[in-house]
PDB file of C-alpha atoms in Angstrom:
ATOM      1  CA  ALA P   1      -0.240  -0.028  -0.130  1.00  0.00           C
ATOM      2  CA  ARG P   2       3.074   2.481   0.753  1.00  0.00           C
ATOM      3  CA  GLN P   3       4.205   1.754  -2.673  1.00  0.00           C
ATOM      4  CA  LEU P   4       0.833   2.870  -4.479  1.00  0.00           C
ATOM      5  CA  ILE P   5       1.097   6.287  -2.629  1.00  0.00           C
ATOM      6  CA  VAL P   6       4.591   7.008  -3.870  1.00  0.00           C
ATOM      7  CA  THR P   7       4.109   6.247  -7.533  1.00  0.00           C
ATOM      8  CA  GLY P   8       2.094   7.431 -10.439  1.00  0.00           C
ATOM      9  CA  THR P   9      -0.867   9.800  -9.972  1.00  0.00           C
ATOM     10  CA  ASN P  10      -0.687   9.163  -6.441  1.00  0.00           C
ATOM     11  CA  LEU P  11       2.607  10.570  -6.246  1.00  0.00           C
ATOM     12  CA  VAL P  12       1.509  13.826  -7.544  1.00  0.00           C
ATOM     13  CA  LYS P  13      -1.448  13.908  -5.459  1.00  0.00           C
ATOM     14  CA  PHE P  14       0.883  13.080  -2.280  1.00  0.00           C
ATOM     15  CA  LYS P  15       3.365  15.907  -3.479  1.00  0.00           C
ATOM     16  CA  GLN P  16       0.208  18.343  -3.475  1.00  0.00           C
ATOM     17  CA  SER P  17      -1.236  17.227  -0.273  1.00  0.00           C
ATOM     18  CA  VAL P  18       2.445  17.743   1.061  1.00  0.00           C
ATOM     19  CA  GLU P  19       2.526  20.955  -0.496  1.00  0.00           C
ATOM     20  CA  LEU P  20      -0.627  22.122   0.973  1.00  0.00           C
ATOM     21  CA  VAL P  21       0.043  20.805   4.418  1.00  0.00           C
ATOM     22  CA  ASN P  22       3.538  22.924   4.035  1.00  0.00           C
ATOM     23  CA  LYS P  23       1.438  25.849   2.933  1.00  0.00           C
ATOM     24  CA  VAL P  24      -1.035  25.601   5.927  1.00  0.00           C
ATOM     25  CA  SER P  25       1.590  25.021   8.398  1.00  0.00           C
ATOM     26  CA  GLU P  26       3.516  28.044   7.086  1.00  0.00           C
ATOM     27  CA  PHE P  27       0.102  30.057   6.952  1.00  0.00           C
ATOM     28  CA  ALA P  28      -0.551  29.065  10.659  1.00  0.00           C
ATOM     29  CA  ASN P  29       3.165  29.534  11.827  1.00  0.00           C
ATOM     30  CA  ASN P  30       3.155  33.189  10.087  1.00  0.00           C
ATOM     31  CA  LYS P  31      -0.599  33.680  11.741  1.00  0.00           C
ATOM     32  CA  ALA P  32       0.727  32.598  15.366  1.00  0.00           C
ATOM     33  CA  ILE P  33       3.945  34.815  14.883  1.00  0.00           C
ATOM     34  CA  SER P  34       1.748  37.730  14.038  1.00  0.00           C
ATOM     35  CA  PHE P  35      -0.625  37.022  16.857  1.00  0.00           C
ATOM     36  CA  MET P  36       2.184  36.632  19.373  1.00  0.00           C
ATOM     37  CA  GLU P  37       3.804  39.908  18.278  1.00  0.00           C
ATOM     38  CA  HIS P  38       0.591  41.684  18.018  1.00  0.00           C
ATOM     39  CA  ALA P  39      -0.441  40.151  21.856  1.00  0.00           C
ATOM     40  CA  GLY P  40       3.096  41.431  22.989  1.00  0.00           C
ATOM     41  CA  LYS P  41       2.035  45.017  21.701  1.00  0.00           C
ATOM     42  CA  GLU P  42      -1.312  44.268  23.316  1.00  0.00           C
ATOM     43  CA  ARG P  43       0.209  43.178  26.631  1.00  0.00           C
ATOM     44  CA  GLU P  44       2.456  46.322  26.686  1.00  0.00           C
ATOM     45  CA  GLU P  45      -0.430  48.486  26.072  1.00  0.00           C
ATOM     46  CA  ALA P  46      -2.693  46.853  28.532  1.00  0.00           C
ATOM     47  CA  LEU P  47       0.176  47.234  31.338  1.00  0.00           C
ATOM     48  CA  PHE P  48       0.664  50.832  30.073  1.00  0.00           C
ATOM     49  CA  TRP P  49      -3.150  51.376  31.065  1.00  0.00           C
ATOM     50  CA  VAL P  50      -3.256  49.551  34.195  1.00  0.00           C
ATOM     51  CA  TYR P  51      -0.154  51.486  35.532  1.00  0.00           C
ATOM     52  CA  ALA P  52      -1.737  54.870  34.352  1.00  0.00           C
ATOM     53  CA  LEU P  53      -4.931  53.989  35.762  1.00  0.00           C
ATOM     54  CA  LEU P  54      -3.164  52.824  38.950  1.00  0.00           C
ATOM     55  CA  VAL P  55      -1.239  56.368  39.205  1.00  0.00           C
ATOM     56  CA  LEU P  56      -4.316  58.236  38.442  1.00  0.00           C
ATOM     57  CA  SER P  57      -6.363  56.337  41.262  1.00  0.00           C
ATOM     58  CA  THR P  58      -3.530  57.090  43.650  1.00  0.00           C
ATOM     59  CA  LEU P  59      -3.407  60.784  42.831  1.00  0.00           C
ATOM     60  CA  CYS P  60      -7.348  60.640  43.443  1.00  0.00           C
ATOM     61  CA  SER P  61      -7.004  58.959  46.557  1.00  0.00           C
ATOM     62  CA  LEU P  62      -4.328  61.343  47.851  1.00  0.00           C
ATOM     63  CA  GLY P  63      -6.479  64.190  46.716  1.00  0.00           C
ATOM     64  CA  ILE P  64      -9.596  62.908  48.620  1.00  0.00           C
ATOM     65  CA  VAL P  65      -7.539  62.506  51.627  1.00  0.00           C
ATOM     66  CA  TYR P  66      -6.302  65.692  51.670  1.00  0.00           C
ATOM     67  CA  LEU P  67      -9.845  67.294  51.240  1.00  0.00           C
ATOM     68  CA  PHE P  68     -10.915  65.289  54.058  1.00  0.00           C
ATOM     69  CA  ALA P  69      -7.861  66.394  56.060  1.00  0.00           C
ATOM     70  CA  ARG P  70      -8.411  69.824  55.403  1.00  0.00           C
ATOM     71  CA  ALA P  71     -12.189  69.407  56.128  1.00  0.00           C
ATOM     72  CA  ILE P  72     -11.276  68.224  59.617  1.00  0.00           C
ATOM     73  CA  ASN P  73      -8.383  70.232  60.347  1.00  0.00           C
ATOM     74  CA  ARG P  74      -9.927  73.552  59.559  1.00  0.00           C
ATOM     75  CA  PRO P  75     -12.817  73.498  62.166  1.00  0.00           C
ATOM     76  CA  LEU P  76     -10.317  71.844  64.664  1.00  0.00           C
ATOM     77  CA  THR P  77      -8.045  74.812  64.082  1.00  0.00           C
ATOM     78  CA  GLN P  78     -11.001  77.152  64.424  1.00  0.00           C
ATOM     79  CA  ALA P  79     -12.062  75.370  67.881  1.00  0.00           C
ATOM     80  CA  VAL P  80      -8.459  75.476  69.343  1.00  0.00           C
ATOM     81  CA  ASN P  81      -8.207  79.303  68.284  1.00  0.00           C
ATOM     82  CA  VAL P  82     -11.491  80.163  70.047  1.00  0.00           C
ATOM     83  CA  ALA P  83     -10.426  78.040  73.013  1.00  0.00           C
ATOM     84  CA  ASN P  84      -7.006  79.821  73.506  1.00  0.00           C
ATOM     85  CA  SER P  85      -8.766  83.281  72.789  1.00  0.00           C
ATOM     86  CA  ILE P  86     -11.527  82.721  75.506  1.00  0.00           C
ATOM     87  CA  ALA P  87      -8.404  81.287  78.026  1.00  0.00           C
ATOM     88  CA  ALA P  88      -6.652  84.772  77.077  1.00  0.00           C
ATOM     89  CA  GLY P  89      -9.909  86.446  78.303  1.00  0.00           C
ATOM     90  CA  ASN P  90     -11.234  87.576  74.899  1.00  0.00           C
ATOM     91  CA  LEU P  91     -14.966  86.762  75.128  1.00  0.00           C
ATOM     92  CA  HIS P  92     -15.972  88.606  72.104  1.00  0.00           C
ATOM     93  CA  ASN P  93     -15.243  85.797  69.439  1.00  0.00           C
ATOM     94  CA  GLN P  94     -17.305  85.441  66.492  1.00  0.00           C
ATOM     95  CA  ILE P  95     -17.698  81.695  66.399  1.00  0.00           C
ATOM     96  CA  THR P  96     -19.425  80.112  63.104  1.00  0.00           C
ATOM     97  CA  HIS P  97     -20.983  76.769  63.959  1.00  0.00           C
ATOM     98  CA  ASP P  98     -22.780  75.771  60.863  1.00  0.00           C
ATOM     99  CA  ARG P  99     -21.203  72.019  61.093  1.00  0.00           C
ATOM    100  CA  GLN P 100     -23.355  69.403  62.792  1.00  0.00           C
ATOM    101  CA  ASP P 101     -20.737  67.125  63.412  1.00  0.00           C
ATOM    102  CA  GLU P 102     -18.533  66.888  66.835  1.00  0.00           C
ATOM    103  CA  THR P 103     -16.544  69.980  65.975  1.00  0.00           C
ATOM    104  CA  GLY P 104     -19.782  71.798  65.330  1.00  0.00           C
ATOM    105  CA  GLN P 105     -20.999  70.861  68.636  1.00  0.00           C
ATOM    106  CA  LEU P 106     -17.555  71.910  70.299  1.00  0.00           C
ATOM    107  CA  LEU P 107     -18.139  75.327  68.576  1.00  0.00           C
ATOM    108  CA  ILE P 108     -21.446  75.771  69.958  1.00  0.00           C
ATOM    109  CA  ALA P 109     -20.313  74.781  73.281  1.00  0.00           C
ATOM    110  CA  PHE P 110     -17.495  77.409  73.159  1.00  0.00           C
ATOM    111  CA  ASP P 111     -19.960  80.145  72.183  1.00  0.00           C
ATOM    112  CA  SER P 112     -22.520  79.222  74.905  1.00  0.00           C
ATOM    113  CA  MET P 113     -19.559  79.366  77.296  1.00  0.00           C
ATOM    114  CA  GLN P 114     -18.211  82.688  76.211  1.00  0.00           C
ATOM    115  CA  ILE P 115     -21.687  84.159  76.519  1.00  0.00           C
ATOM    116  CA  GLN P 116     -22.039  82.742  79.929  1.00  0.00           C
ATOM    117  CA  LEU P 117     -18.867  83.907  81.068  1.00  0.00           C
ATOM    118  CA  ARG P 118     -19.867  87.336  79.717  1.00  0.00           C
ATOM    119  CA  GLU P 119     -23.097  87.442  81.733  1.00  0.00           C
ATOM    120  CA  ARG P 120     -21.400  86.101  84.677  1.00  0.00           C
ATOM    121  CA  ILE P 121     -18.518  88.874  84.861  1.00  0.00           C
ATOM    122  CA  ALA P 122     -21.117  91.425  84.167  1.00  0.00           C
ATOM    123  CA  ARG P 123     -23.395  89.943  87.079  1.00  0.00           C
ATOM    124  CA  GLU P 124     -20.181  89.937  89.341  1.00  0.00           C
ATOM    125  CA  LYS P 125     -18.995  93.542  88.124  1.00  0.00           C
ATOM    126  CA  ALA P 126     -22.440  94.983  89.137  1.00  0.00           C
ATOM    127  CA  ILE P 127     -22.259  92.901  92.655  1.00  0.00           C
ATOM    128  CA  THR P 128     -18.727  94.378  93.121  1.00  0.00           C
ATOM    129  CA  GLU P 129     -19.806  97.860  92.058  1.00  0.00           C
ATOM    130  CA  ASP P 130     -22.684  97.689  94.781  1.00  0.00           C
ATOM    131  CA  ALA P 131     -20.330  96.251  97.421  1.00  0.00           C
ATOM    132  CA  LEU P 132     -17.690  99.087  96.687  1.00  0.00           C
ATOM    133  CA  ARG P 133     -20.641 101.762  97.003  1.00  0.00           C
ATOM    134  CA  ILE P 134     -21.647 100.154 100.471  1.00  0.00           C
ATOM    135  CA  ASN P 135     -18.093  99.940 101.655  1.00  0.00           C
ATOM    136  CA  ARG P 136     -17.771 103.657 100.823  1.00  0.00           C
ATOM    137  CA  ALA P 137     -20.826 104.624 102.478  1.00  0.00           C
ATOM    138  CA  LEU P 138     -19.974 102.555 105.628  1.00  0.00           C
ATOM    139  CA  ASP P 139     -16.551 104.091 105.878  1.00  0.00           C
ATOM    140  CA  CYS P 140     -18.392 107.510 106.225  1.00  0.00           C
ATOM    141  CA  VAL P 141     -20.802 106.714 108.825  1.00  0.00           C
ATOM    142  CA  THR P 142     -19.932 107.976 112.257  1.00  0.00           C
ATOM    143  CA  THR P 143     -21.024 104.578 113.919  1.00  0.00           C
ATOM    144  CA  GLY P 144     -18.536 101.667 114.322  1.00  0.00           C
ATOM    145  CA  VAL P 145     -19.545  98.732 111.803  1.00  0.00           C
ATOM    146  CA  ILE P 146     -18.509  95.135 111.766  1.00  0.00           C
ATOM    147  CA  ILE P 147     -19.883  92.568 108.986  1.00  0.00           C
ATOM    148  CA  LEU P 148     -19.465  88.881 109.337  1.00  0.00           C
ATOM    149  CA  ASP P 149     -19.955  86.399 106.825  1.00  0.00           C
ATOM    150  CA  ALA P 150     -21.958  83.281 106.894  1.00  0.00           C
ATOM    151  CA  GLN P 151     -19.401  81.276 108.794  1.00  0.00           C
ATOM    152  CA  HIS P 152     -19.563  84.161 111.557  1.00  0.00           C
ATOM    153  CA  GLN P 153     -15.817  85.446 110.512  1.00  0.00           C
ATOM    154  CA  VAL P 154     -15.376  89.131 110.413  1.00  0.00           C
ATOM    155  CA  ILE P 155     -15.309  90.506 106.843  1.00  0.00           C
ATOM    156  CA  TYR P 156     -15.410  94.027 107.112  1.00  0.00           C
ATOM    157  CA  ILE P 157     -14.713  96.979 110.037  1.00  0.00           C
ATOM    158  CA  ASN P 158     -14.823 100.341 109.184  1.00  0.00           C
ATOM    159  CA  GLU P 159     -12.707 102.869 110.425  1.00  0.00           C
ATOM    160  CA  VAL P 160     -14.714 104.067 113.338  1.00  0.00           C
ATOM    161  CA  ALA P 161     -14.822 100.661 114.647  1.00  0.00           C
ATOM    162  CA  GLN P 162     -11.062 100.102 113.780  1.00  0.00           C
ATOM    163  CA  ARG P 163     -10.224 103.001 115.469  1.00  0.00           C
ATOM    164  CA  LEU P 164     -12.431 102.223 118.720  1.00  0.00           C
ATOM    165  CA  PHE P 165     -10.884  98.905 118.849  1.00  0.00           C
ATOM    166  CA  LYS P 166      -7.316 100.294 118.797  1.00  0.00           C
ATOM    167  CA  SER P 167      -7.847 102.927 121.533  1.00  0.00           C
ATOM    168  CA  ASP P 168      -9.448 100.455 123.778  1.00  0.00           C
ATOM    169  CA  GLU P 169      -7.471  97.391 123.100  1.00  0.00           C
ATOM    170  CA  ARG P 170      -5.773  97.244 126.391  1.00  0.00           C
ATOM    171  CA  ASN P 171      -9.206  97.558 128.403  1.00  0.00           C
ATOM    172  CA  ILE P 172     -10.341  94.657 125.810  1.00  0.00           C
ATOM    173  CA  ARG P 173      -7.402  92.134 126.398  1.00  0.00           C
ATOM    174  CA  GLN P 174      -8.020  92.460 130.049  1.00  0.00           C
ATOM    175  CA  GLU P 175     -11.354  90.539 129.449  1.00  0.00           C
ATOM    176  CA  LEU P 176     -10.097  88.811 126.161  1.00  0.00           C
ATOM    177  CA  PRO P 177      -6.382  88.054 126.296  1.00  0.00           C
ATOM    178  CA  LYS P 178      -6.127  86.743 122.601  1.00  0.00           C
ATOM    179  CA  PHE P 179      -7.796  89.889 121.440  1.00  0.00           C
ATOM    180  CA  ASP P 180      -5.676  91.803 118.514  1.00  0.00           C
ATOM    181  CA  ALA P 181      -7.239  95.191 116.985  1.00  0.00           C
ATOM    182  CA  ASN P 182      -4.695  94.710 114.025  1.00  0.00           C
ATOM    183  CA  ASN P 183      -5.909  91.098 113.093  1.00  0.00           C
ATOM    184  CA  LEU P 184      -9.839  91.445 113.435  1.00  0.00           C
ATOM    185  CA  ILE P 185     -10.500  90.796 109.384  1.00  0.00           C
ATOM    186  CA  GLY P 186     -10.914  86.876 108.990  1.00  0.00           C
ATOM    187  CA  ALA P 187     -11.162  86.257 112.765  1.00  0.00           C
ATOM    188  CA  PRO P 188     -14.154  84.401 114.146  1.00  0.00           C
ATOM    189  CA  ILE P 189     -16.907  86.222 115.996  1.00  0.00           C
ATOM    190  CA  ASP P 190     -15.507  84.292 119.124  1.00  0.00           C
ATOM    191  CA  VAL P 191     -12.400  86.647 119.508  1.00  0.00           C
ATOM    192  CA  PHE P 192     -15.281  89.143 121.240  1.00  0.00           C
ATOM    193  CA  TYR P 193     -16.801  86.703 123.446  1.00  0.00           C
ATOM    194  CA  HIS P 194     -15.178  84.608 126.509  1.00  0.00           C
TER     195      HIS P 194
END
């Protein structure tokens, strides 16, 4: 059977078949080489785009992180500045608190605190001015005046009473040996009794 293939018309057909197989094989090899070259270029282009997207997404992420940090840092810096200003005695800070987060709540608390401090200082100033007027009035009366606090300690002695105790100190010490006319402010009421 092998002899029939290599002789005569079969030989021509065999050669044609071998030639055809060689052409198909060469075509397939050329297509494979072309495909591999094209695939290599496609791979390089795909890697380029992967790296480009990676760099772009990293830059976008950094930008977002920067914006978040800035959005957090600005109000915190404002809160710190307000706290330092209040601590330094400035109670007229313009505090904008349009945020609904914790920093906004902190700024609202600072604003409320400085308002309350201003009101308290105004009340205490009024009380101090009233007390000063009363002191001046008591200093001008011709009768000796002694004022005690809630714990029964001397907190005020006008000049008339001070002179009276000073001039009679020797006589008073005969009855009250621990009596000291120079140290009556802050002394308990007991200093006047046995």
